[in-house]
PDB file of C-alpha atoms in Angstrom:
ATOM      1  CA  PHE A   1     -15.758 -15.648  24.572  1.00 49.00           C
ATOM      2  CA  PRO A   2     -12.553 -17.470  25.547  1.00 54.00           C
ATOM      3  CA  SER A   3      -9.782 -15.699  27.424  1.00 56.00           C
ATOM      4  CA  HIS A   4      -6.696 -14.241  25.775  1.00 56.00           C
ATOM      5  CA  ASP A   5      -4.655 -17.231  26.897  1.00 63.00           C
ATOM      6  CA  SER A   6      -7.066 -19.847  25.616  1.00 71.00           C
ATOM      7  CA  MET A   7      -6.898 -18.399  22.096  1.00 77.00           C
ATOM      8  CA  GLN A   8      -3.165 -19.044  22.115  1.00 83.00           C
ATOM      9  CA  TRP A   9      -3.756 -22.476  23.629  1.00 89.00           C
ATOM     10  CA  TYR A  10      -5.697 -23.439  20.521  1.00 92.00           C
ATOM     11  CA  VAL A  11      -2.680 -22.460  18.415  1.00 93.00           C
ATOM     12  CA  ASN A  12      -0.393 -24.471  20.720  1.00 93.00           C
ATOM     13  CA  LEU A  13      -2.805 -27.391  20.515  1.00 94.00           C
ATOM     14  CA  GLY A  14      -2.707 -27.210  16.741  1.00 95.00           C
ATOM     15  CA  LYS A  15       1.097 -27.333  16.890  1.00 94.00           C
ATOM     16  CA  ILE A  16       0.917 -30.524  18.957  1.00 95.00           C
ATOM     17  CA  TYR A  17      -1.456 -32.115  16.450  1.00 94.00           C
ATOM     18  CA  LYS A  18       0.914 -31.077  13.664  1.00 93.00           C
ATOM     19  CA  LEU A  19       3.844 -32.733  15.424  1.00 93.00           C
ATOM     20  CA  SER A  20       1.663 -35.795  16.020  1.00 94.00           C
ATOM     21  CA  GLY A  21       0.929 -36.041  12.300  1.00 93.00           C
ATOM     22  CA  ASP A  22      -2.786 -35.253  12.608  1.00 95.00           C
ATOM     23  CA  PRO A  23      -3.452 -32.430  10.107  1.00 94.00           C
ATOM     24  CA  LYS A  24      -7.236 -32.735  10.468  1.00 96.00           C
ATOM     25  CA  LYS A  25      -7.199 -32.011  14.212  1.00 96.00           C
ATOM     26  CA  GLU A  26      -4.520 -29.365  13.684  1.00 96.00           C
ATOM     27  CA  LYS A  27      -6.822 -27.524  11.281  1.00 96.00           C
ATOM     28  CA  GLU A  28      -9.789 -27.930  13.648  1.00 96.00           C
ATOM     29  CA  ALA A  29      -7.804 -26.318  16.491  1.00 95.00           C
ATOM     30  CA  TYR A  30      -6.846 -23.301  14.397  1.00 95.00           C
ATOM     31  CA  GLU A  31     -10.356 -22.864  13.058  1.00 95.00           C
ATOM     32  CA  LYS A  32     -11.817 -23.094  16.551  1.00 94.00           C
ATOM     33  CA  ALA A  33      -9.472 -20.305  17.667  1.00 94.00           C
ATOM     34  CA  VAL A  34     -10.753 -18.095  14.866  1.00 94.00           C
ATOM     35  CA  LYS A  35     -14.395 -19.059  15.399  1.00 93.00           C
ATOM     36  CA  GLU A  36     -14.338 -18.279  19.128  1.00 91.00           C
ATOM     37  CA  LEU A  37     -12.340 -15.072  18.723  1.00 92.00           C
ATOM     38  CA  ASN A  38     -13.940 -11.959  20.174  1.00 91.00           C
ATOM     39  CA  PRO A  39     -13.323  -9.528  17.272  1.00 91.00           C
ATOM     40  CA  VAL A  40     -12.023  -6.610  19.321  1.00 92.00           C
ATOM     41  CA  GLN A  41      -8.654  -5.133  18.510  1.00 92.00           C
ATOM     42  CA  PRO A  42      -6.573  -6.450  21.455  1.00 92.00           C
ATOM     43  CA  ASP A  43      -7.813 -10.031  20.987  1.00 93.00           C
ATOM     44  CA  ILE A  44      -7.330  -9.837  17.229  1.00 95.00           C
ATOM     45  CA  GLU A  45      -3.720  -8.770  17.697  1.00 94.00           C
ATOM     46  CA  ILE A  46      -3.033 -11.527  20.236  1.00 93.00           C
ATOM     47  CA  LEU A  47      -4.363 -14.307  18.019  1.00 95.00           C
ATOM     48  CA  ALA A  48      -2.898 -12.912  14.799  1.00 96.00           C
ATOM     49  CA  THR A  49       0.499 -12.613  16.506  1.00 95.00           C
ATOM     50  CA  ALA A  50       0.247 -16.215  17.730  1.00 95.00           C
ATOM     51  CA  PHE A  51      -0.403 -17.378  14.184  1.00 96.00           C
ATOM     52  CA  LYS A  52       2.385 -15.219  12.754  1.00 96.00           C
ATOM     53  CA  GLN A  53       4.885 -16.605  15.266  1.00 94.00           C
ATOM     54  CA  GLU A  54       4.149 -20.062  13.884  1.00 95.00           C
ATOM     55  CA  LYS A  55       4.335 -18.720  10.308  1.00 95.00           C
ATOM     56  CA  LEU A  56       0.637 -19.529   9.863  1.00 97.00           C
ATOM     57  CA  PHE A  57       0.209 -16.407   7.794  1.00 97.00           C
ATOM     58  CA  ASP A  58      -3.020 -17.367   6.070  1.00 97.00           C
ATOM     59  CA  TYR A  59      -4.725 -17.827   9.435  1.00 97.00           C
ATOM     60  CA  ALA A  60      -3.411 -14.429  10.535  1.00 97.00           C
ATOM     61  CA  ILE A  61      -5.089 -12.905   7.466  1.00 98.00           C
ATOM     62  CA  VAL A  62      -8.334 -14.701   8.375  1.00 97.00           C
ATOM     63  CA  VAL A  63      -8.130 -13.172  11.853  1.00 97.00           C
ATOM     64  CA  TYR A  64      -7.674  -9.677  10.433  1.00 97.00           C
ATOM     65  CA  ASN A  65     -10.547 -10.285   8.030  1.00 97.00           C
ATOM     66  CA  LYS A  66     -12.785 -11.069  10.990  1.00 96.00           C
ATOM     67  CA  GLY A  67     -11.676  -7.850  12.623  1.00 95.00           C
ATOM     68  CA  ARG A  68     -12.366  -5.917   9.427  1.00 95.00           C
ATOM     69  CA  ARG A  69     -15.911  -7.269   9.210  1.00 95.00           C
ATOM     70  CA  ALA A  70     -16.569  -6.418  12.851  1.00 95.00           C
ATOM     71  CA  ASN A  71     -15.154  -2.908  12.575  1.00 93.00           C
ATOM     72  CA  PRO A  72     -15.209  -1.548   9.002  1.00 93.00           C
ATOM     73  CA  ASP A  73     -13.793   1.764  10.262  1.00 94.00           C
ATOM     74  CA  TYR A  74     -10.524   0.016  11.047  1.00 94.00           C
ATOM     75  CA  PRO A  75      -9.836  -2.382   8.147  1.00 95.00           C
ATOM     76  CA  TYR A  76      -6.364  -3.613   9.274  1.00 97.00           C
ATOM     77  CA  PHE A  77      -4.630  -2.606   6.042  1.00 97.00           C
ATOM     78  CA  TYR A  78      -1.232  -2.116   7.648  1.00 96.00           C
ATOM     79  CA  GLU A  79      -1.375  -5.315   9.685  1.00 97.00           C
ATOM     80  CA  ARG A  80      -2.404  -7.344   6.646  1.00 97.00           C
ATOM     81  CA  ALA A  81       0.343  -5.693   4.573  1.00 96.00           C
ATOM     82  CA  GLU A  82       2.906  -6.764   7.165  1.00 95.00           C
ATOM     83  CA  VAL A  83       1.701 -10.364   6.982  1.00 97.00           C
ATOM     84  CA  TYR A  84       1.952 -10.370   3.197  1.00 95.00           C
ATOM     85  CA  LYS A  85       5.465  -8.956   3.491  1.00 93.00           C
ATOM     86  CA  GLU A  86       6.414 -11.855   5.770  1.00 93.00           C
ATOM     87  CA  LYS A  87       4.939 -14.213   3.166  1.00 93.00           C
ATOM     88  CA  ASN A  88       7.040 -12.493   0.470  1.00 89.00           C
ATOM     89  CA  ASP A  89       3.777 -11.731  -1.335  1.00 92.00           C
ATOM     90  CA  PHE A  90       4.752  -8.214  -2.371  1.00 90.00           C
ATOM     91  CA  GLN A  91       1.898  -7.739  -4.812  1.00 91.00           C
ATOM     92  CA  SER A  92      -0.677  -8.290  -2.057  1.00 94.00           C
ATOM     93  CA  MET A  93       1.343  -6.128   0.301  1.00 94.00           C
ATOM     94  CA  ILE A  94       1.337  -3.265  -2.214  1.00 93.00           C
ATOM     95  CA  ASN A  95      -2.411  -3.678  -2.706  1.00 95.00           C
ATOM     96  CA  GLU A  96      -3.027  -3.364   1.037  1.00 96.00           C
ATOM     97  CA  TYR A  97      -1.023  -0.158   1.274  1.00 95.00           C
ATOM     98  CA  LEU A  98      -2.747   1.360  -1.745  1.00 96.00           C
ATOM     99  CA  ASP A  99      -6.128   0.271  -0.351  1.00 96.00           C
ATOM    100  CA  ALA A 100      -5.202   2.120   2.851  1.00 96.00           C
ATOM    101  CA  LEU A 101      -4.422   5.206   0.775  1.00 94.00           C
ATOM    102  CA  GLU A 102      -7.715   5.015  -1.094  1.00 94.00           C
ATOM    103  CA  PHE A 103      -9.576   4.442   2.177  1.00 95.00           C
ATOM    104  CA  LYS A 104      -8.054   7.581   3.696  1.00 93.00           C
ATOM    105  CA  ASN A 105      -6.175  10.056   1.497  1.00 91.00           C
ATOM    106  CA  SER A 106      -4.414  11.586   4.494  1.00 92.00           C
ATOM    107  CA  GLU A 107      -2.413   8.348   4.775  1.00 92.00           C
ATOM    108  CA  LEU A 108      -0.196   9.276   1.795  1.00 90.00           C
ATOM    109  CA  GLN A 109       2.965  10.031   3.779  1.00 90.00           C
ATOM    110  CA  THR A 110       2.516   6.966   5.984  1.00 93.00           C
ATOM    111  CA  VAL A 111       1.973   4.726   2.955  1.00 93.00           C
ATOM    112  CA  GLN A 112       5.011   6.186   1.186  1.00 88.00           C
ATOM    113  CA  MET A 113       7.145   5.586   4.271  1.00 88.00           C
ATOM    114  CA  GLN A 114       5.873   2.028   4.764  1.00 90.00           C
ATOM    115  CA  LEU A 115       6.511   1.152   1.128  1.00 88.00           C
ATOM    116  CA  GLN A 116       9.995   2.635   1.289  1.00 82.00           C
ATOM    117  CA  ASN A 117      10.695   0.494   4.358  1.00 83.00           C
ATOM    118  CA  SER A 118       9.209  -2.635   2.798  1.00 82.00           C
ATOM    119  CA  LEU A 119      10.453  -2.377  -0.785  1.00 78.00           C
ATOM    120  CA  GLY A 120      13.725  -0.662  -0.042  1.00 66.00           C
ATOM    121  CA  TYR A 121      14.878   2.817  -0.909  1.00 51.00           C
ATOM    122  CA  ASP A 122      17.940   3.639  -2.972  1.00 53.00           C
ATOM    123  CA  ASP A 123      18.405   7.261  -3.949  1.00 49.00           C
ATOM    124  CA  GLU A 124      20.976   6.337  -6.591  1.00 52.00           C
ATOM    125  CA  LYS A 125      18.600   3.884  -8.248  1.00 48.00           C
ATOM    126  CA  GLY A 126      15.449   5.931  -8.109  1.00 44.00           C
ATOM    127  CA  GLY A 127      14.022   5.716  -4.614  1.00 46.00           C
ATOM    128  CA  ILE A 128      11.208   3.158  -4.389  1.00 57.00           C
ATOM    129  CA  ASN A 129      12.226   1.550  -7.658  1.00 59.00           C
ATOM    130  CA  ASN A 130       9.752  -1.302  -7.754  1.00 73.00           C
ATOM    131  CA  PRO A 131       7.964  -2.209 -11.007  1.00 79.00           C
ATOM    132  CA  LEU A 132       5.068  -3.893  -9.160  1.00 84.00           C
ATOM    133  CA  LEU A 133       4.206  -0.673  -7.333  1.00 89.00           C
ATOM    134  CA  ARG A 134       4.389   1.481 -10.445  1.00 87.00           C
ATOM    135  CA  LYS A 135       2.322  -0.997 -12.459  1.00 89.00           C
ATOM    136  CA  GLU A 136      -0.361  -1.248  -9.753  1.00 93.00           C
ATOM    137  CA  LEU A 137      -0.580   2.534  -9.444  1.00 92.00           C
ATOM    138  CA  GLN A 138      -0.983   2.880 -13.206  1.00 91.00           C
ATOM    139  CA  ARG A 139      -3.645   0.152 -13.246  1.00 94.00           C
ATOM    140  CA  ARG A 140      -5.653   1.860 -10.509  1.00 95.00           C
ATOM    141  CA  ILE A 141      -5.372   5.265 -12.152  1.00 91.00           C
ATOM    142  CA  GLN A 142      -6.711   3.824 -15.415  1.00 91.00           C
ATOM    143  CA  LYS A 143      -9.727   2.501 -13.493  1.00 93.00           C
ATOM    144  CA  GLN A 144     -10.122   5.685 -11.452  1.00 90.00           C
ATOM    145  CA  PRO A 145      -8.833   8.589 -13.562  1.00 84.00           C
ATOM    146  CA  ASP A 146     -10.337  11.129 -11.151  1.00 84.00           C
ATOM    147  CA  ASN A 147      -8.507   9.769  -8.114  1.00 89.00           C
ATOM    148  CA  GLN A 148      -6.088  12.605  -7.417  1.00 90.00           C
ATOM    149  CA  ILE A 149      -4.212  10.965  -4.538  1.00 93.00           C
ATOM    150  CA  LEU A 150      -3.173   7.976  -6.673  1.00 94.00           C
ATOM    151  CA  ALA A 151      -1.940  10.313  -9.400  1.00 92.00           C
ATOM    152  CA  GLU A 152       0.003  12.322  -6.807  1.00 91.00           C
ATOM    153  CA  PHE A 153       1.651   9.143  -5.565  1.00 91.00           C
ATOM    154  CA  LEU A 154       2.560   8.025  -9.090  1.00 91.00           C
ATOM    155  CA  ILE A 155       4.134  11.437  -9.788  1.00 92.00           C
ATOM    156  CA  PHE A 156       6.139  11.051  -6.566  1.00 87.00           C
ATOM    157  CA  ILE A 157       7.378   7.632  -7.738  1.00 86.00           C
ATOM    158  CA  LEU A 158       8.174   8.847 -11.268  1.00 89.00           C
ATOM    159  CA  LYS A 159      10.207  11.764  -9.927  1.00 87.00           C
ATOM    160  CA  GLN A 160      12.141   9.420  -7.650  1.00 81.00           C
ATOM    161  CA  GLN A 161      12.872   7.136 -10.586  1.00 81.00           C
ATOM    162  CA  ARG A 162      13.895  10.167 -12.646  1.00 87.00           C
ATOM    163  CA  ASP A 163      11.289   9.288 -15.239  1.00 90.00           C
ATOM    164  CA  PHE A 164      10.685  12.950 -15.928  1.00 94.00           C
ATOM    165  CA  GLU A 165       8.846  12.304 -19.170  1.00 95.00           C
ATOM    166  CA  GLY A 166       6.320  10.172 -17.304  1.00 93.00           C
ATOM    167  CA  ALA A 167       6.109  12.771 -14.532  1.00 95.00           C
ATOM    168  CA  PHE A 168       5.489  15.497 -17.121  1.00 96.00           C
ATOM    169  CA  ILE A 169       2.602  13.545 -18.656  1.00 94.00           C
ATOM    170  CA  GLN A 170       1.012  12.927 -15.246  1.00 93.00           C
ATOM    171  CA  CYS A 171       1.538  16.515 -14.024  1.00 95.00           C
ATOM    172  CA  ARG A 172       0.076  17.946 -17.208  1.00 95.00           C
ATOM    173  CA  SER A 173      -2.908  15.616 -16.973  1.00 91.00           C
ATOM    174  CA  LEU A 174      -3.581  16.573 -13.344  1.00 92.00           C
ATOM    175  CA  ASP A 175      -3.154  20.274 -14.093  1.00 93.00           C
ATOM    176  CA  LYS A 176      -5.765  20.079 -16.845  1.00 91.00           C
ATOM    177  CA  ARG A 177      -8.177  17.906 -14.901  1.00 89.00           C
ATOM    178  CA  LEU A 178      -8.024  20.023 -11.754  1.00 89.00           C
ATOM    179  CA  ARG A 179      -7.849  23.312 -13.695  1.00 89.00           C
ATOM    180  CA  GLU A 180      -4.771  24.358 -11.794  1.00 90.00           C
ATOM    181  CA  ASP A 181      -2.427  27.276 -12.425  1.00 90.00           C
ATOM    182  CA  GLY A 182       0.519  25.272 -13.769  1.00 93.00           C
ATOM    183  CA  GLN A 183       2.459  25.338 -10.498  1.00 94.00           C
ATOM    184  CA  ARG A 184       3.150  21.600 -10.492  1.00 94.00           C
ATOM    185  CA  LEU A 185       4.709  21.962 -13.971  1.00 96.00           C
ATOM    186  CA  ILE A 186       6.888  24.817 -12.738  1.00 96.00           C
ATOM    187  CA  ASP A 187       8.016  22.659  -9.809  1.00 95.00           C
ATOM    188  CA  LEU A 188       8.795  19.807 -12.208  1.00 96.00           C
ATOM    189  CA  ALA A 189      10.694  22.175 -14.512  1.00 96.00           C
ATOM    190  CA  ARG A 190      12.999  23.099 -11.629  1.00 96.00           C
ATOM    191  CA  ILE A 191      13.661  19.426 -10.887  1.00 95.00           C
ATOM    192  CA  CYS A 192      14.311  18.737 -14.585  1.00 96.00           C
ATOM    193  CA  LYS A 193      16.710  21.675 -14.753  1.00 95.00           C
ATOM    194  CA  SER A 194      18.659  20.467 -11.710  1.00 94.00           C
ATOM    195  CA  ASN A 195      18.922  17.036 -13.398  1.00 93.00           C
ATOM    196  CA  MET A 196      20.076  18.632 -16.675  1.00 95.00           C
ATOM    197  CA  GLN A 197      16.855  17.571 -18.439  1.00 95.00           C
ATOM    198  CA  TYR A 198      16.679  20.879 -20.237  1.00 95.00           C
ATOM    199  CA  ASP A 199      14.322  19.839 -23.056  1.00 96.00           C
ATOM    200  CA  LEU A 200      11.712  18.664 -20.549  1.00 96.00           C
ATOM    201  CA  ALA A 201      12.188  21.757 -18.412  1.00 96.00           C
ATOM    202  CA  THR A 202      11.524  23.825 -21.544  1.00 97.00           C
ATOM    203  CA  ARG A 203       8.357  21.833 -22.290  1.00 96.00           C
ATOM    204  CA  CYS A 204       7.110  22.403 -18.735  1.00 96.00           C
ATOM    205  CA  TYR A 205       7.630  26.159 -18.969  1.00 96.00           C
ATOM    206  CA  GLN A 206       6.153  26.277 -22.469  1.00 95.00           C
ATOM    207  CA  TYR A 207       3.035  24.503 -21.232  1.00 94.00           C
ATOM    208  CA  VAL A 208       2.583  27.109 -18.483  1.00 94.00           C
ATOM    209  CA  ILE A 209       3.209  29.973 -20.925  1.00 93.00           C
ATOM    210  CA  ASP A 210       0.678  28.591 -23.405  1.00 92.00           C
ATOM    211  CA  LYS A 211      -1.826  27.982 -20.622  1.00 88.00           C
ATOM    212  CA  ASN A 212      -1.559  31.512 -19.248  1.00 84.00           C
ATOM    213  CA  SER A 213      -1.657  33.086 -22.694  1.00 81.00           C
ATOM    214  CA  GLY A 214      -4.904  31.267 -23.498  1.00 68.00           C
ATOM    215  CA  HIS A 215      -3.373  28.978 -26.124  1.00 58.00           C
ATOM    216  CA  LEU A 216      -4.499  25.949 -24.133  1.00 56.00           C
ATOM    217  CA  SER A 217      -8.169  25.285 -23.520  1.00 48.00           C
TER     218      SER A 217
END
């Protein structure tokens, strides 16, 4: 395998060919860098960073793909998400973060934080108020109705956006599916009350009352 430096040399060589007006040789240089890459994490980061510095984002993704194939236990979700962010491809970025969450449920807080940093966070306007994220979560939940972690994330988003009706529907659905004790509805009722959503707070409490009295199957 080539040295760390020589991988970057290929990228520099490609730049020279680009400046010389030879796109064919430019492409060959970049592809040779990828082909000769030793797919271990340090080398992957060096080459991907070299491509990103030149705004060759698609090649950076190819590098991370090679790393993913070589080491499926570390699929480079966060690195790929960052590249898509730099490309302003927010749909792909969101998909990478949600893929990371599905790959490892314990990543929920990290994914929430990364999305807040990437999409912006405005408490007055509903936290992570991004329609692409909400739509993608809803799409995935429809395909995987038993995926609890996605439903939890959607509830988090709906609460932030003060869509308490939507949060009520999702909380009720999860409570039934997981045969819970109604606690998530009680928690939502408190939030609704503090936001003066008294009708919804009443519905939350009524659901729990009916559940505990045996009126709900």
